Short mmCIF file of C-alpha atoms in Angstrom, two decimals:
data_model
loop_
_atom_site.label_atom_id
_atom_site.label_comp_id
_atom_site.label_asym_id
_atom_site.label_seq_id
_atom_site.Cartn_x
_atom_site.Cartn_y
_atom_site.Cartn_z
CA MET A 1424 2.44 -21.29 0.90
CA LEU A 1425 3.35 -17.61 1.32
CA LEU A 1426 1.54 -15.19 3.64
CA CYS A 1427 1.99 -11.54 2.63
CA ILE A 1428 1.29 -8.93 5.33
CA ASP A 1429 1.02 -5.22 4.53
CA CYS A 1430 0.64 -3.15 7.69
CA GLY A 1431 -0.29 0.49 7.09
CA ASN A 1432 -1.15 3.28 9.48
CA THR A 1433 -4.89 2.61 9.14
CA ASN A 1434 -5.34 -0.99 7.98
CA THR A 1435 -3.38 -4.25 7.87
CA VAL A 1436 -3.91 -6.60 4.93
CA PHE A 1437 -3.15 -10.34 4.87
CA SER A 1438 -3.00 -12.27 1.58
CA VAL A 1439 -2.20 -15.92 0.86
CA TRP A 1440 -0.11 -16.52 -2.29
CA ASP A 1441 0.27 -19.98 -3.84
CA GLY A 1442 3.00 -19.03 -6.31
CA SER A 1443 0.69 -18.02 -9.14
CA GLN A 1444 -2.30 -16.26 -7.58
CA PHE A 1445 -3.72 -14.88 -4.34
CA LEU A 1446 -6.11 -17.36 -2.79
CA GLY A 1447 -7.58 -14.94 -0.27
CA THR A 1448 -7.17 -11.42 1.07
CA TRP A 1449 -8.42 -10.05 4.40
CA ARG A 1450 -8.20 -6.64 6.03
CA THR A 1451 -8.26 -5.50 9.66
CA SER A 1452 -7.63 -2.23 11.46
CA THR A 1453 -4.03 -1.62 12.52
CA GLU A 1454 -3.66 -1.84 16.30
CA TRP A 1455 -0.23 -2.25 17.82
CA GLN A 1456 -1.74 -3.82 20.97
CA ARG A 1457 -3.11 -6.80 19.02
CA THR A 1458 -1.33 -9.97 20.10
CA ALA A 1459 -0.03 -12.85 18.01
CA ASP A 1460 -2.80 -15.07 19.37
CA GLN A 1461 -5.47 -12.55 18.35
CA TYR A 1462 -4.01 -12.32 14.85
CA TYR A 1463 -4.03 -16.09 14.51
CA VAL A 1464 -7.60 -16.58 15.75
CA TRP A 1465 -8.86 -13.84 13.42
CA LEU A 1466 -6.95 -15.04 10.36
CA SER A 1467 -7.53 -18.76 10.80
CA THR A 1468 -11.27 -18.16 11.30
CA LEU A 1469 -11.51 -16.21 8.05
CA MET A 1470 -9.49 -18.83 6.17
CA ARG A 1471 -11.82 -21.58 7.38
CA HIS A 1472 -14.83 -19.44 6.44
CA ASN A 1473 -13.42 -19.25 2.90
CA ASN A 1474 -12.74 -23.01 2.84
CA LEU A 1475 -9.04 -22.30 2.52
CA ASP A 1476 -7.12 -25.20 4.05
CA VAL A 1477 -3.45 -24.49 3.35
CA MET A 1478 -0.16 -24.71 5.21
CA ILE A 1479 1.55 -21.35 5.67
CA ASP A 1480 5.31 -21.91 5.74
CA GLU A 1481 6.69 -18.57 4.51
CA VAL A 1482 5.85 -14.97 5.45
CA ILE A 1483 6.90 -11.52 4.25
CA ILE A 1484 5.94 -8.31 6.06
CA SER A 1485 5.86 -4.65 5.09
CA SER A 1486 4.99 -2.35 7.97
CA THR A 1487 4.91 1.43 8.29
CA VAL A 1488 4.07 0.96 11.99
CA PRO A 1489 7.18 -0.46 13.69
CA ARG A 1490 5.39 -1.35 16.93
CA VAL A 1491 3.26 -4.05 15.29
CA VAL A 1492 6.20 -5.98 13.82
CA PHE A 1493 7.11 -7.72 17.09
CA ASN A 1494 3.72 -9.42 17.47
CA LEU A 1495 3.64 -10.30 13.77
CA ARG A 1496 7.04 -11.97 14.21
CA VAL A 1497 5.67 -13.90 17.18
CA LEU A 1498 2.70 -14.95 15.04
CA CYS A 1499 5.05 -16.33 12.39
CA ASP A 1500 7.24 -18.17 14.88
CA ARG A 1501 4.51 -19.56 17.14
CA TYR A 1502 1.90 -20.63 14.60
CA TYR A 1503 3.73 -21.02 11.29
CA GLY A 1504 7.19 -22.05 12.45
CA THR A 1505 8.97 -19.59 10.18
CA ARG A 1506 11.10 -16.45 10.37
CA PRO A 1507 9.53 -13.74 8.21
CA PHE A 1508 11.26 -11.42 5.80
CA VAL A 1509 10.61 -7.83 6.92
CA VAL A 1510 11.00 -5.21 4.19
CA GLY A 1511 13.36 -2.46 5.27
CA ARG A 1512 15.45 -4.68 7.54
CA PRO A 1513 19.07 -5.34 6.48
CA ASP A 1514 18.49 -9.06 5.97
CA CYS A 1515 15.64 -8.44 3.50
CA LEU A 1516 17.22 -7.76 0.12
CA LEU A 1517 15.72 -5.53 -2.56
CA PRO A 1518 15.97 -6.29 -6.30
CA VAL A 1519 17.50 -2.82 -6.83
CA ALA A 1520 18.85 -0.61 -4.05
CA PRO A 1521 17.11 2.78 -3.65
CA ARG A 1522 19.04 5.90 -4.63
CA VAL A 1523 18.24 8.61 -2.09
CA ASP A 1524 20.13 10.79 0.40
CA ALA A 1525 22.38 8.83 2.75
CA GLY A 1526 20.67 7.97 6.03
CA THR A 1527 17.17 8.50 4.66
CA ALA A 1528 14.52 6.17 6.11
CA ILE A 1529 12.22 5.03 3.31
CA GLY A 1530 8.74 3.72 4.03
CA PRO A 1531 8.67 -0.04 3.33
CA ASP A 1532 5.39 0.38 1.44
CA ARG A 1533 7.12 2.71 -1.03
CA LEU A 1534 9.90 0.18 -1.66
CA VAL A 1535 7.33 -2.59 -2.14
CA ASN A 1536 5.20 -0.50 -4.52
CA SER A 1537 8.27 0.34 -6.56
CA ALA A 1538 9.25 -3.33 -6.88
CA GLY A 1539 5.74 -4.39 -7.84
CA ALA A 1540 5.25 -1.59 -10.35
CA TYR A 1541 8.61 -2.18 -12.03
CA ASP A 1542 7.88 -5.90 -12.40
CA ARG A 1543 4.59 -5.17 -14.17
CA HIS A 1544 5.36 -1.99 -16.09
CA GLY A 1545 9.12 -1.54 -16.36
CA GLY A 1546 10.88 1.66 -15.36
CA ASN A 1547 10.26 5.41 -15.54
CA LEU A 1548 7.13 5.35 -13.41
CA VAL A 1549 5.32 7.45 -10.85
CA VAL A 1550 3.35 5.30 -8.41
CA VAL A 1551 0.54 7.26 -6.72
CA ASP A 1552 -0.67 5.49 -3.58
CA PHE A 1553 -3.85 6.73 -1.86
CA GLY A 1554 -3.33 5.69 1.74
CA THR A 1555 -3.29 7.54 5.05
CA ALA A 1556 -0.88 9.79 3.16
CA THR A 1557 -0.97 10.26 -0.60
CA THR A 1558 2.49 9.28 -1.80
CA PHE A 1559 4.20 9.66 -5.17
CA ASP A 1560 7.05 7.19 -5.72
CA VAL A 1561 9.44 7.73 -8.62
CA VAL A 1562 10.86 4.53 -10.14
CA ASP A 1563 13.95 4.84 -12.36
CA ASP A 1564 14.52 2.95 -15.60
CA ASP A 1565 16.31 0.11 -13.74
CA GLY A 1566 13.62 -0.25 -11.05
CA ALA A 1567 15.32 1.78 -8.32
CA TYR A 1568 13.25 3.96 -6.03
CA VAL A 1569 14.75 7.43 -6.43
CA GLY A 1570 12.50 9.60 -4.25
CA GLY A 1571 9.07 11.12 -4.45
CA VAL A 1572 6.46 13.25 -2.75
CA ILE A 1573 4.32 12.88 0.39
CA ALA A 1574 1.02 14.77 0.64
CA PRO A 1575 -1.79 14.52 3.23
CA GLY A 1576 -4.17 11.66 2.57
CA VAL A 1577 -7.71 12.26 1.39
CA ASN A 1578 -9.47 11.05 4.55
CA LEU A 1579 -6.88 12.79 6.71
CA SER A 1580 -7.66 16.07 4.97
CA LEU A 1581 -11.39 15.58 5.44
CA GLU A 1582 -10.92 14.82 9.14
CA ALA A 1583 -8.73 17.90 9.62
CA LEU A 1584 -11.33 20.05 7.86
CA HIS A 1585 -14.10 18.72 10.09
CA GLN A 1586 -12.08 19.18 13.29
CA ALA A 1587 -10.88 22.67 12.47
CA ALA A 1588 -14.27 24.01 11.39
CA ALA A 1589 -17.04 23.04 13.80
CA ALA A 1590 -19.83 23.81 11.32
CA LEU A 1591 -18.48 21.43 8.67
CA PRO A 1592 -19.77 17.83 8.84
CA HIS A 1593 -18.14 14.50 8.08
CA VAL A 1594 -18.69 13.66 4.40
CA ASP A 1595 -18.02 10.66 2.18
CA VAL A 1596 -15.40 10.85 -0.53
CA THR A 1597 -17.24 10.65 -3.83
CA LYS A 1598 -17.22 12.21 -7.28
CA PRO A 1599 -19.67 15.15 -7.24
CA GLN A 1600 -22.13 15.66 -10.06
CA GLN A 1601 -20.78 19.13 -10.70
CA VAL A 1602 -17.88 21.28 -9.56
CA ILE A 1603 -20.01 24.06 -8.03
CA GLY A 1604 -21.70 22.72 -4.92
CA THR A 1605 -25.11 24.09 -3.95
CA ASN A 1606 -24.97 22.89 -0.34
CA THR A 1607 -22.26 22.38 2.29
CA VAL A 1608 -21.74 18.67 1.70
CA ALA A 1609 -21.56 19.08 -2.07
CA CYS A 1610 -19.08 21.95 -1.68
CA MET A 1611 -16.83 19.85 0.55
CA GLN A 1612 -17.03 16.82 -1.74
CA SER A 1613 -16.15 18.94 -4.74
CA GLY A 1614 -13.23 20.56 -2.96
CA ILE A 1615 -11.76 17.24 -1.87
CA PHE A 1616 -12.39 15.34 -5.10
CA TRP A 1617 -11.35 17.96 -7.65
CA GLY A 1618 -8.69 19.30 -5.32
CA TYR A 1619 -6.96 15.93 -5.25
CA VAL A 1620 -7.41 15.44 -8.99
CA GLY A 1621 -5.58 18.74 -9.43
CA LEU A 1622 -2.94 17.79 -6.86
CA VAL A 1623 -2.18 14.46 -8.56
CA ARG A 1624 -2.11 15.94 -12.04
CA GLY A 1625 0.01 18.91 -11.00
CA ILE A 1626 2.61 16.92 -9.07
CA CYS A 1627 2.92 14.29 -11.80
CA GLU A 1628 3.41 16.99 -14.44
CA ARG A 1629 6.17 18.57 -12.38
CA ILE A 1630 7.87 15.20 -11.86
CA ARG A 1631 7.78 14.54 -15.59
CA ALA A 1632 9.23 17.98 -16.29
CA GLU A 1633 11.97 17.55 -13.71
CA ARG A 1634 12.89 14.09 -15.00
CA ASP A 1635 12.64 15.33 -18.60
CA ARG A 1636 11.38 12.03 -19.98
CA PRO A 1637 8.08 10.20 -20.56
CA MET A 1638 6.81 8.59 -17.38
CA ARG A 1639 3.80 6.39 -16.85
CA ILE A 1640 1.53 7.05 -13.87
CA ILE A 1641 0.33 4.03 -11.87
CA GLY A 1642 -2.45 4.47 -9.31
CA THR A 1643 -2.95 2.21 -6.30
CA GLY A 1644 -4.62 2.29 -2.89
CA GLY A 1645 -8.26 2.23 -1.89
CA LEU A 1646 -9.29 5.49 -3.58
CA ALA A 1647 -7.30 5.19 -6.81
CA SER A 1648 -10.24 3.81 -8.79
CA LEU A 1649 -12.47 6.64 -7.57
CA PHE A 1650 -10.06 9.38 -8.58
CA ALA A 1651 -9.46 7.70 -11.93
CA GLN A 1652 -13.08 8.70 -12.73
CA GLY A 1653 -12.22 12.37 -12.44
CA ASP A 1654 -9.82 12.71 -15.34
CA VAL A 1655 -7.21 10.78 -17.28
CA LEU A 1656 -4.86 10.68 -14.29
CA PHE A 1657 -3.40 7.18 -14.54
CA ASP A 1658 -2.06 4.94 -17.24
CA LYS A 1659 -3.07 1.99 -15.07
CA VAL A 1660 -4.77 1.36 -11.73
CA GLU A 1661 -3.40 -1.61 -9.76
CA ASP A 1662 -5.49 -2.62 -6.74
CA ASP A 1663 -3.06 -5.34 -5.59
CA LEU A 1664 0.22 -3.58 -6.35
CA THR A 1665 1.60 -3.69 -2.80
CA MET A 1666 0.84 -7.39 -2.39
CA HIS A 1667 2.36 -8.13 -5.78
CA GLY A 1668 5.48 -6.22 -4.75
CA LEU A 1669 5.77 -8.35 -1.62
CA THR A 1670 5.78 -11.53 -3.71
CA ILE A 1671 8.51 -10.06 -5.95
CA ILE A 1672 10.73 -9.15 -3.01
CA HIS A 1673 10.11 -12.53 -1.37
CA ARG A 1674 11.06 -14.39 -4.54
CA TYR A 1675 14.20 -12.29 -4.93
CA ASN A 1676 15.28 -13.13 -1.38
CA LYS A 1677 14.58 -16.84 -1.84
CA ASP A 1678 16.68 -16.83 -5.02
CA ASN A 1679 19.56 -14.87 -3.50
CA THR A 1680 19.96 -16.15 0.06
#
């Protein structure tokens, strides 16, 4: 049984894959101080709560926070008796090598999203991931990651707005009833929501123009479904794209090592 771990700047997600479907998915805040023992107690408790009695014998990890990888490796060794594949490390192969500037460090999540999107949709894609940052990953016709765009994340922008302007409150990210707000909260919600709709549309249009070919837009991340309500931004929204990408990379490594 395969355990997929996606560690982002804000949250870490664990999913159990049986070869055909995910049996369970759990999320916790990302904290580099969390020990292997704490991970195991937390995860095993949730698995028991979901009546999931399985033997984990394989693990693959994608982490944008390098400091957490050590304890995740200890978790795999101590409790599951396995050495995990870690996306971005030399011994973890990719189905297609990225084509970017020499020496460029690519976020593992972007490589995983590219692999998952290509497996489901083929090439010539833009994957828009709403995470701590809002990223745009360009996938070539053969599945290679060939670059993209990084913009501030939605919640990050809201937090910066609140911190920089003392009179502005914290607000939830939601689709406003109308563009013109008639109070402070509504004004902020409109600015964030429609501002990011415009950002996504504008960047994707420029990518299409620069690539000079039709490209499908795939949305993923926690807020993708929300922003899909604002306009026809995406050809498809994939909630589990990163986890699916991890299974693709794991299978490729098992078949080629």
